[in-house]
Amino acid sequence: MTRPSRTLQTLTLIYALATSLHAMANSNDELVAARDAYRSNNLGKLTAIAGELPASYILKDYPSYWLTLKALDRDNDSQVIGFLNSVREGWMPEKIRNEWLKKLGKREDWDGFAAEWKKLPAEGRDEESTCYGQLLDLRQGRKPDDLDRFLDMRAAPDGCNQLITAAAAKGWLTQDWLWRRVRLLLAGNFVSQARQLADATNLPLSNATLSNPASASADTPGGQEAMVFGIVSKARSDLGGAASRLAVVESSLSKDRSAFAWGQLALLSARKQAMGQALQWYAKADPQQLTADQWEWWARAALRGEQWAVLEQITRNMPTNVASKPAWQYWRARSLKQLGRGSEAPALFAKASIGHHYYALLSLEELGNTLSTPASKTVPGNADIAAMRANPAIQRALALLDISNNEGRAELRSDAQREWRWAMRGRNDMELLAAAEIARREAFYDMAIYSAERTREDHDYSLRYLTPYRDITQRYARQLDVDDAWVYGLIRQESRFIVVARSGVGASGLMQLMPATAKWVAKKMGLGNFSVNDIETNVQLGTWYLRYVRDNLSGNEVMATAAYNAGPARARAWQDSRPLDGTIYAETIPFSETRDYVQKVMANAAYYASTFGHDNISLKARMGTIPAR
């Protein structure tokens, strides 16, 4: 009697599991259909699916979330309130509350805003909702203490523009401050927003003179602003001509306006790597009006020419928020060493060495320390991993990842990333390492790295610097005589090991190959039909191209890395007429994206070299010397 009973129990369990899996598959199909309904604005179908999904389904709230996003567009507060009352935790209610707060602020429903504002955690507030929160403070008589953050060459969201206008009406912003904001907006070519600010704060800025700066008169403040605008605009295509024009009209401009214009020309000149000219123009600029970006390019102008005394002075005088960056702590320390003031350098190198970034590694080496990658002090146990896997946000992330992988839906993978990042907030090192291990097991490699990188004391470098597809990568690296640590450093930066990664410009796969590049390389290699998203093919093509650009750029890995991101012609153009320290070459790359890319790839390569047991683990040695043009 016992055997049939056990058999029956087993069959019952199998049937229950099969039924559960079938229900899950049906629910997943419904979720994908709901996402399509959201995209096509089929609210009837989206509503029906939201009501049909079982309460036990881990992703059941997503159709309601998408409905609520649509409701926000229609100012349907009842749908928003209903969603926030039923879904109280996670990135979805946080996103909805952020967007709703901006709607409430725009409507000036300050009672409603105040009630919801306190429910949104500080780490979940975006820039515009933060501005509306400060606008609420202002209405209650509290003065915002960080309005100078808007003294930069960038446009601001509507809520922030309202904050600036309201602060000006209170008399908390001077007319000089407002002119400076307008000046920066014009320099950034945000002309409409500059006009709006001038109109809202009664600054005499004529639309007619902005449209035709050559007709502007220096007799009025608005006319002078238009003249400066015209000079800066001209400088984008004719830097020399703009400088000549500024020299002619300089005496008719106020000192702050002429100095501002010279600062803008200096920035443009430094980005063109005309560093001597840039330094001359920076000398005419007003340091008080320089943005963080201008300060950094002033320092780079001195660095490129190895004018160490000038660099030391610039980094010493930088505003605190710029000088405290590891980059400028490192370069100030380097300048002190070059000037024979080495005793002052170690303290700065020590500050810059905190962390695991490019400047930290260079600083450690300057302090005489070699890179080491010890095992984590503690390793998460099964109980730690099980506890993190039971977290609802983690479960939602993995469920979304599974659907994305099966259905090829990149937008659901993005939602999985949002769930994961939200789940990592406030976690201790053990929880972060447990989460990273879960992500590694699930081939959610980018989130494994994300979690592992957030640890503060206990680190696991095998999770920070993952090595999936090692057999494939190592095989092609050896065949082509390319350092596998360098290849891994590049892949980690390019795609975070996401096989289906696709950039905004169409680059694909682990090594983010552009279609034209992949086709060209495949032809050179004699490959017929190929799929750029196939793991092995992508690594083969990418490694071949990396070797190709290296060989055509004096065998230099730093230049080849720059070329992989920005093209060989640009990498050559960034050389100097004399040999250049590789760290100086990298620091003075004009494109922010490429500069950051090169530094991160090379730092990654140093870590991978240490992990692989290579001899060449020194980052400074890897950066080497860039040959003369």
XYZ file of C-alpha atoms in Angstrom:
629
model
C 0.000 0.000 0.000
C 2.874 2.344 0.750
C 4.387 2.318 -2.750
C 1.253 3.409 -4.621
C 0.720 6.162 -2.053
C 4.212 7.526 -2.584
C 3.815 7.253 -6.327
C 0.575 9.143 -6.131
C 2.188 11.834 -4.011
C 5.011 12.163 -6.516
C 2.611 12.370 -9.443
C 0.574 14.970 -7.574
C 3.681 17.069 -6.958
C 4.749 16.777 -10.593
C 1.278 17.779 -11.748
C 1.203 20.741 -9.360
C 4.639 21.866 -10.552
C 3.662 21.537 -14.191
C 0.455 23.458 -13.553
C 2.390 26.163 -11.754
C 4.933 26.456 -14.547
C 2.148 26.588 -17.139
C 0.396 29.346 -15.190
C 3.680 31.225 -14.880
C 4.286 30.933 -18.622
C 0.783 32.223 -19.339
C 1.297 35.127 -16.947
C 4.616 35.971 -18.595
C 2.912 36.002 -21.982
C 0.247 38.311 -20.580
C 2.927 40.630 -19.186
C 4.584 40.934 -22.586
C 1.173 41.627 -24.125
C 0.573 44.302 -21.477
C 3.893 45.958 -22.341
C 2.888 46.012 -25.996
C -0.505 47.487 -25.076
C 1.243 50.209 -23.078
C 3.482 51.042 -26.016
C 0.549 51.166 -28.446
C -1.622 53.111 -25.974
C -4.248 50.335 -25.918
C -5.540 51.194 -22.460
C -8.521 48.847 -22.695
C -6.343 45.806 -23.180
C -3.845 47.024 -20.580
C -6.638 47.458 -18.031
C -8.026 43.995 -18.778
C -4.644 42.312 -18.306
C -4.015 44.235 -15.078
C -7.236 42.781 -13.696
C -6.555 39.226 -14.860
C -3.061 38.517 -13.544
C -3.108 36.309 -10.418
C -2.244 37.927 -7.096
C 0.558 35.401 -6.610
C 2.354 36.459 -9.804
C 5.569 38.264 -8.838
C 5.220 40.834 -11.654
C 1.498 41.448 -11.202
C 1.965 45.188 -10.455
C 3.627 46.062 -13.740
C 0.472 46.488 -15.876
C -0.968 48.737 -13.146
C 2.287 50.691 -13.130
C 2.098 51.236 -16.884
C -1.552 52.284 -16.556
C -0.559 54.779 -13.877
C 2.106 56.298 -16.105
C -0.621 56.879 -18.685
C -2.866 58.307 -15.975
C -0.195 60.840 -15.063
C -0.281 62.123 -18.627
C -4.037 62.748 -18.201
C -3.731 64.223 -14.675
C -5.827 61.350 -13.352
C -4.921 61.621 -9.674
C -7.327 58.891 -8.537
C -5.454 56.230 -10.520
C -2.153 57.509 -9.074
C -3.461 57.450 -5.519
C -4.887 53.968 -5.988
C -1.576 52.643 -7.274
C 0.475 54.244 -4.499
C -1.921 52.850 -1.897
C -1.622 49.321 -3.253
C 2.081 49.239 -4.204
C 4.035 50.759 -1.374
C 7.602 49.604 -1.932
C 10.001 49.417 -4.847
C 11.247 51.519 -7.704
C 7.809 51.659 -9.395
C 5.971 53.638 -6.672
C 9.075 55.798 -6.309
C 9.017 56.637 -10.007
C 5.283 57.353 -9.925
C 5.597 59.587 -6.862
C 8.464 61.516 -8.462
C 6.429 62.190 -11.589
C 3.293 63.020 -9.628
C 5.161 65.470 -7.423
C 6.324 67.322 -10.508
C 2.739 67.501 -11.716
C 1.559 68.773 -8.325
C 4.332 71.361 -8.223
C 3.545 72.579 -11.706
C -0.116 72.920 -10.722
C 0.916 74.683 -7.509
C -1.036 72.174 -5.434
C 1.274 72.732 -2.492
C -0.867 70.971 0.101
C -0.891 67.819 -2.006
C 2.792 68.228 -2.748
C 3.732 68.590 0.918
C 1.813 65.427 1.837
C 3.573 63.326 -0.817
C 7.031 64.926 -0.650
C 7.807 63.498 2.781
C 7.014 59.985 1.499
C 9.721 60.110 -1.173
C 13.159 59.095 0.172
C 15.985 61.518 -0.528
C 17.885 58.986 -2.641
C 14.818 58.589 -4.871
C 14.356 62.265 -5.699
C 15.336 63.441 -9.145
C 16.586 66.923 -10.005
C 13.262 68.489 -10.863
C 11.297 67.065 -7.941
C 14.118 68.283 -5.679
C 13.693 71.784 -7.121
C 9.964 71.668 -6.406
C 10.787 70.518 -2.870
C 13.037 73.560 -2.472
C 10.303 75.729 -3.938
C 8.007 74.468 -1.179
C 10.690 75.404 1.373
C 10.980 78.842 -0.213
C 7.225 79.398 0.048
C 7.546 78.567 3.741
C 10.315 81.136 4.174
C 13.355 78.850 3.998
C 16.138 79.979 1.664
C 17.719 77.274 -0.566
C 21.433 77.062 0.189
C 22.812 75.587 -3.034
C 21.473 77.704 -5.880
C 24.995 78.234 -7.203
C 24.727 74.730 -8.683
C 22.863 76.413 -11.545
C 25.882 78.540 -12.449
C 26.858 76.130 -15.172
C 26.436 75.859 -18.934
C 23.408 73.620 -18.895
C 19.683 74.008 -19.159
C 17.532 73.177 -16.139
C 14.099 71.499 -15.882
C 10.993 73.674 -15.540
C 10.734 73.165 -11.784
C 14.284 74.424 -11.315
C 13.610 77.459 -13.492
C 10.596 78.242 -11.309
C 12.826 77.937 -8.238
C 15.355 80.414 -9.662
C 12.627 82.889 -10.596
C 10.975 82.609 -7.165
C 14.315 83.044 -5.371
C 14.986 86.147 -7.472
C 11.562 87.564 -6.590
C 12.420 87.083 -2.912
C 15.595 89.083 -3.427
C 17.769 86.061 -2.650
C 19.548 86.218 -6.012
C 21.379 89.346 -7.086
C 21.116 90.858 -10.540
C 24.774 89.961 -11.116
C 23.943 86.315 -10.327
C 21.025 86.357 -12.757
C 23.123 87.930 -15.529
C 25.761 85.294 -14.947
C 23.166 82.521 -15.288
C 21.874 84.092 -18.499
C 25.442 84.452 -19.777
C 26.171 80.765 -19.117
C 22.954 79.654 -20.790
C 23.807 81.707 -23.870
C 27.344 80.295 -23.923
C 25.840 76.809 -23.841
C 23.520 77.838 -26.706
C 20.400 77.463 -24.550
C 19.038 80.666 -26.000
C 15.324 80.087 -25.328
C 15.890 79.378 -21.652
C 18.160 82.427 -21.344
C 15.421 84.590 -22.853
C 12.817 83.078 -20.518
C 14.951 83.780 -17.454
C 15.608 87.354 -18.556
C 11.903 87.953 -19.167
C 10.894 86.379 -15.845
C 13.378 88.462 -13.836
C 13.064 91.734 -15.790
C 16.591 91.717 -17.179
C 16.819 94.043 -20.221
C 17.833 91.446 -22.810
C 16.534 92.176 -26.303
C 15.443 89.255 -28.444
C 16.299 91.294 -31.528
C 19.951 91.769 -30.523
C 20.286 88.100 -29.599
C 19.046 87.215 -33.063
C 21.588 89.635 -34.590
C 24.484 90.172 -32.128
C 26.376 92.271 -34.679
C 23.746 94.974 -34.276
C 24.043 95.060 -30.474
C 25.165 98.208 -28.700
C 27.572 98.203 -25.785
C 25.591 101.035 -24.189
C 23.249 98.654 -22.351
C 23.872 95.512 -20.236
C 21.650 93.484 -22.564
C 23.565 94.750 -25.589
C 26.864 93.717 -24.015
C 25.477 90.261 -23.256
C 24.418 89.923 -26.885
C 27.918 90.945 -28.018
C 29.504 88.309 -25.774
C 27.002 85.749 -27.063
C 27.935 86.579 -30.644
C 31.662 86.223 -29.916
C 31.279 82.875 -28.149
C 29.006 81.574 -30.915
C 31.544 82.614 -33.555
C 34.319 80.868 -31.613
C 32.774 77.442 -32.220
C 33.699 77.650 -35.894
C 36.296 80.444 -35.999
C 38.237 80.651 -32.771
C 40.854 83.021 -34.102
C 38.266 85.339 -35.591
C 36.321 85.393 -32.325
C 39.479 86.277 -30.373
C 40.233 89.126 -32.794
C 36.682 90.441 -32.441
C 36.890 90.248 -28.642
C 40.190 92.136 -28.622
C 38.549 94.929 -30.640
C 35.447 95.338 -28.458
C 36.969 94.396 -25.093
C 37.314 97.980 -23.909
C 33.610 98.632 -24.499
C 32.541 95.644 -22.385
C 32.333 95.510 -18.617
C 35.277 93.743 -17.017
C 33.205 90.744 -15.915
C 31.765 90.252 -19.404
C 35.067 90.490 -21.258
C 36.703 88.171 -18.726
C 33.831 85.705 -19.161
C 34.313 85.727 -22.920
C 38.054 85.073 -22.608
C 37.277 82.166 -20.288
C 34.952 80.673 -22.898
C 37.533 81.044 -25.663
C 40.157 79.503 -23.392
C 37.940 76.457 -22.817
C 37.353 75.961 -26.536
C 41.059 76.368 -27.239
C 42.049 73.814 -24.597
C 39.570 71.297 -26.023
C 41.258 71.780 -29.387
C 44.566 71.038 -27.616
C 45.930 74.485 -28.461
C 47.209 74.617 -24.900
C 49.622 77.542 -25.125
C 46.915 79.755 -26.532
C 44.447 78.468 -23.943
C 46.768 79.417 -21.093
C 47.153 82.948 -22.485
C 43.387 83.374 -22.637
C 42.808 81.795 -19.225
C 45.117 84.490 -17.838
C 42.554 87.074 -19.026
C 39.583 85.172 -17.590
C 37.824 85.744 -14.277
C 38.445 82.701 -12.034
C 35.256 83.509 -10.105
C 33.204 82.934 -13.253
C 34.840 79.683 -14.318
C 32.769 76.509 -14.240
C 34.191 73.222 -12.965
C 34.738 72.138 -16.571
C 36.728 75.308 -17.315
C 38.915 74.825 -14.238
C 39.672 71.257 -15.251
C 40.628 72.257 -18.783
C 42.811 75.049 -17.426
C 44.692 72.416 -15.468
C 44.875 70.129 -18.512
C 46.284 72.968 -20.601
C 49.173 73.309 -18.152
C 49.559 69.546 -17.845
C 49.791 68.934 -21.587
C 52.780 71.252 -21.763
C 54.187 69.801 -18.529
C 54.191 73.258 -16.974
C 54.289 71.854 -13.475
C 54.531 75.157 -11.610
C 51.494 76.487 -13.447
C 49.620 73.220 -12.825
C 50.445 73.361 -9.119
C 49.115 76.899 -8.905
C 45.908 76.068 -10.790
C 45.156 72.967 -8.705
C 45.933 74.904 -5.509
C 43.448 77.634 -6.430
C 40.662 75.370 -7.688
C 37.300 75.561 -5.908
C 36.975 72.869 -3.255
C 34.423 70.823 -5.179
C 36.913 70.491 -8.071
C 40.156 70.254 -6.090
C 38.770 67.425 -3.953
C 38.322 65.141 -6.954
C 40.856 62.268 -7.020
C 42.043 63.415 -10.443
C 43.233 66.768 -9.200
C 44.560 65.455 -5.898
C 46.679 63.069 -7.971
C 47.879 65.677 -10.468
C 48.619 68.240 -7.784
C 50.730 65.638 -6.005
C 52.528 64.815 -9.283
C 53.256 68.507 -9.844
C 54.655 68.851 -6.318
C 57.012 65.920 -6.944
C 58.179 67.456 -10.202
C 58.854 70.745 -8.420
C 61.022 69.103 -5.780
C 58.388 69.362 -3.069
C 57.930 65.645 -2.743
C 57.336 65.757 0.999
C 53.989 67.467 0.323
C 52.812 64.834 -2.157
C 52.151 61.668 -0.075
C 49.184 63.120 1.795
C 47.506 63.988 -1.502
C 48.340 60.631 -3.050
C 46.876 58.948 0.031
C 43.589 60.835 -0.390
C 43.418 60.001 -4.091
C 44.215 56.320 -3.440
C 40.916 55.611 -1.690
C 38.834 53.311 -3.866
C 39.511 51.096 -6.858
C 39.492 53.597 -9.714
C 42.146 54.758 -12.177
C 43.556 57.563 -10.022
C 43.505 55.358 -6.918
C 45.722 52.775 -8.636
C 48.128 55.410 -9.954
C 48.302 57.005 -6.504
C 48.967 53.680 -4.791
C 51.849 53.081 -7.166
C 53.262 56.537 -6.421
C 53.168 55.585 -2.736
C 55.195 52.469 -3.499
C 52.374 49.954 -3.197
C 51.713 47.245 -5.753
C 48.256 46.192 -6.796
C 46.985 43.171 -4.957
C 43.576 41.546 -5.142
C 43.068 39.628 -1.895
C 40.076 37.421 -1.384
C 37.121 38.912 0.418
C 37.485 38.827 4.210
C 34.188 37.004 4.441
C 32.216 35.031 1.893
C 28.418 34.960 1.918
C 27.026 31.633 3.017
C 24.012 29.775 1.726
C 21.769 31.476 4.276
C 22.938 34.942 3.121
C 22.305 34.055 -0.485
C 18.903 32.538 0.286
C 17.864 35.646 2.237
C 18.754 37.944 -0.657
C 17.096 35.647 -3.198
C 13.881 35.862 -1.144
C 13.827 39.652 -1.491
C 10.803 40.636 -3.636
C 12.734 43.195 -5.681
C 15.425 40.610 -6.450
C 12.736 38.128 -7.445
C 11.098 40.680 -9.719
C 14.443 41.507 -11.282
C 15.223 37.880 -12.038
C 11.732 37.239 -13.394
C 12.036 40.220 -15.727
C 15.503 39.087 -16.786
C 14.148 35.627 -17.621
C 11.365 37.054 -19.793
C 13.769 39.437 -21.473
C 16.168 36.627 -22.305
C 13.410 34.354 -23.605
C 11.484 36.969 -25.553
C 14.309 39.296 -26.599
C 12.691 42.261 -24.854
C 15.422 44.754 -23.978
C 12.987 47.126 -22.251
C 12.154 44.446 -19.667
C 15.843 43.928 -19.005
C 16.084 47.644 -18.238
C 13.261 47.227 -15.738
C 15.154 44.287 -14.218
C 18.174 46.545 -13.753
C 16.022 49.186 -12.043
C 14.589 46.610 -9.656
C 18.072 45.346 -8.853
C 19.580 48.761 -8.232
C 16.694 49.705 -5.978
C 17.183 46.476 -4.004
C 20.845 47.333 -3.370
C 20.127 50.536 -1.476
C 21.378 50.593 2.086
C 22.787 47.050 1.935
C 25.743 45.957 4.018
C 28.762 44.298 2.440
C 27.566 40.754 3.099
C 24.219 41.421 1.460
C 25.895 43.079 -1.518
C 28.254 40.149 -2.009
C 25.364 37.685 -1.692
C 23.422 39.649 -4.312
C 26.464 39.784 -6.592
C 26.846 36.016 -6.344
C 23.170 35.503 -7.215
C 23.535 37.779 -10.239
C 26.674 35.908 -11.327
C 24.870 32.575 -11.168
C 22.001 33.996 -13.214
C 24.393 35.510 -15.811
C 23.121 38.954 -14.813
C 26.728 40.048 -15.030
C 26.279 43.824 -15.124
C 24.299 43.734 -11.886
C 26.808 41.338 -10.304
C 29.468 43.970 -10.923
C 27.133 46.743 -9.760
C 26.554 45.019 -6.416
C 30.161 43.941 -5.875
C 31.464 47.448 -6.580
C 29.347 48.930 -3.799
C 31.053 47.097 -0.924
C 32.957 49.305 1.485
C 35.268 46.992 3.450
C 34.773 43.382 2.352
C 35.539 42.946 -1.323
C 35.441 40.043 -3.742
C 37.477 40.881 -6.816
C 36.306 37.761 -8.625
C 32.850 39.387 -8.631
C 34.029 42.935 -9.328
C 36.142 41.674 -12.225
C 34.155 38.793 -13.640
C 35.640 36.513 -16.282
C 32.786 34.833 -18.161
C 33.550 33.289 -21.549
C 37.170 32.844 -20.473
C 37.891 29.940 -22.803
C 36.726 31.899 -25.851
C 38.400 35.169 -24.910
C 41.698 33.580 -23.931
C 41.806 31.482 -27.091
C 41.486 34.429 -29.466
C 43.740 36.626 -27.346
C 46.499 33.996 -27.584
C 45.965 33.414 -31.299
C 46.300 37.131 -31.991
C 49.000 37.836 -29.395
C 46.815 40.291 -27.476
C 46.907 40.631 -23.690
C 43.773 38.901 -22.396
C 43.687 41.227 -19.363
C 43.397 44.160 -21.768
C 40.644 42.428 -23.743
C 38.721 41.741 -20.540
C 39.272 45.305 -19.371
C 37.714 46.529 -22.591
C 34.763 44.115 -22.552
C 33.965 45.018 -18.952
C 33.771 48.680 -19.911
C 32.033 48.179 -23.235
C 29.197 45.833 -22.287
C 29.579 44.595 -18.691
C 29.423 41.138 -20.344
C 25.867 41.668 -21.622
C 25.738 39.479 -24.725
C 22.786 41.346 -26.223
C 24.109 44.819 -25.379
C 23.292 47.390 -28.035
C 24.376 51.011 -27.850
C 22.407 54.036 -28.960
C 24.496 54.226 -32.135
C 24.040 50.547 -32.995
C 27.153 48.859 -31.587
C 26.468 45.234 -30.660
C 27.600 42.406 -28.437
C 30.262 41.886 -25.820
C 32.833 44.030 -27.615
C 30.282 46.536 -28.931
C 31.131 46.358 -32.611
C 29.574 48.798 -35.042
C 27.907 47.034 -38.019
C 30.293 48.573 -40.574
C 33.340 47.672 -38.472
C 32.142 44.092 -37.974
C 31.515 43.706 -41.708
C 34.929 45.145 -42.579
C 36.755 42.929 -40.077
C 34.832 39.832 -41.169
C 35.857 40.505 -44.779
C 39.493 40.954 -43.748
C 39.360 37.674 -41.835
C 37.668 35.826 -44.683
C 34.482 35.134 -42.746
C 31.365 34.614 -44.823
C 28.048 34.724 -43.059
C 28.352 35.761 -39.444
C 26.264 36.989 -36.529
C 27.789 39.875 -34.633
C 25.785 38.918 -31.527
C 27.167 35.388 -31.433
C 29.495 35.345 -28.429
C 32.420 33.605 -30.098
C 32.141 35.577 -33.331
C 31.885 38.893 -31.492
C 35.002 38.173 -29.422
C 36.884 36.940 -32.491
C 36.037 40.044 -34.537
C 36.564 42.446 -31.649
C 39.935 40.999 -30.655
C 41.123 41.049 -34.267
C 40.126 44.718 -34.586
C 41.798 45.576 -31.276
C 45.017 43.964 -32.509
C 44.657 45.799 -35.834
C 44.343 49.271 -34.294
C 47.163 48.517 -31.854
C 49.503 47.502 -34.677
C 48.604 50.622 -36.643
C 49.183 52.887 -33.653
C 52.807 52.088 -32.843
C 51.814 49.006 -30.844
C 50.498 51.299 -28.114
C 47.607 49.950 -26.006
C 46.526 53.365 -24.694
C 46.171 54.817 -28.190
C 44.495 51.626 -29.401
C 41.985 51.861 -26.561
C 41.215 55.452 -27.512
C 40.903 54.384 -31.145
C 38.493 51.570 -30.266
C 36.155 54.155 -28.766
C 36.664 57.229 -30.948
C 38.413 56.013 -34.103
C 42.100 55.706 -35.141
C 42.214 59.138 -36.804
C 41.272 60.884 -33.573
C 43.685 58.800 -31.511
C 46.496 59.948 -33.836
C 45.326 63.558 -33.788
C 45.611 63.569 -29.987
C 49.328 62.745 -30.117
C 51.803 65.535 -29.492
C 54.815 66.676 -31.473
C 56.960 65.095 -28.765
C 56.709 61.836 -26.793
C 54.099 62.161 -24.083
C 53.499 60.372 -20.793
C 50.540 58.035 -21.353
C 48.726 59.420 -18.328
C 49.035 62.953 -19.741
C 47.804 61.798 -23.152
C 44.774 60.144 -21.543
C 44.026 63.114 -19.283
C 43.990 65.573 -22.184
C 41.747 63.603 -24.558
C 39.153 66.213 -25.626
C 36.137 63.868 -25.531
C 34.934 63.258 -21.973
C 33.481 59.881 -22.911
C 36.708 58.667 -24.514
C 38.900 60.049 -21.725
C 36.832 58.221 -19.097
C 36.744 55.103 -21.284
C 40.507 54.903 -21.734
C 41.177 55.408 -18.031
C 38.654 52.774 -16.982
C 39.733 50.188 -19.544
C 43.378 50.516 -18.547
C 42.566 50.341 -14.819
C 40.384 47.280 -15.479
C 43.262 45.683 -17.364
C 45.580 46.192 -14.381
C 43.106 44.440 -12.091
C 42.590 41.585 -14.536
C 46.331 41.192 -14.966
C 46.642 40.780 -11.207
C 43.744 38.300 -11.150
C 45.307 36.276 -13.988
C 48.707 36.259 -12.309
C 50.418 38.303 -15.018
C 53.657 40.133 -14.357
C 52.592 43.424 -15.976
C 50.127 44.640 -13.353
C 51.461 48.193 -12.927
C 48.963 50.697 -14.305
C 51.618 53.384 -14.772
C 53.729 50.937 -16.786
C 50.696 50.050 -18.879
C 50.053 53.726 -19.628
C 53.654 53.995 -20.832
C 54.779 56.661 -23.283
C 52.858 57.856 -26.324
C 55.203 58.317 -29.289
C 55.484 61.654 -31.059
C 53.137 62.331 -33.939
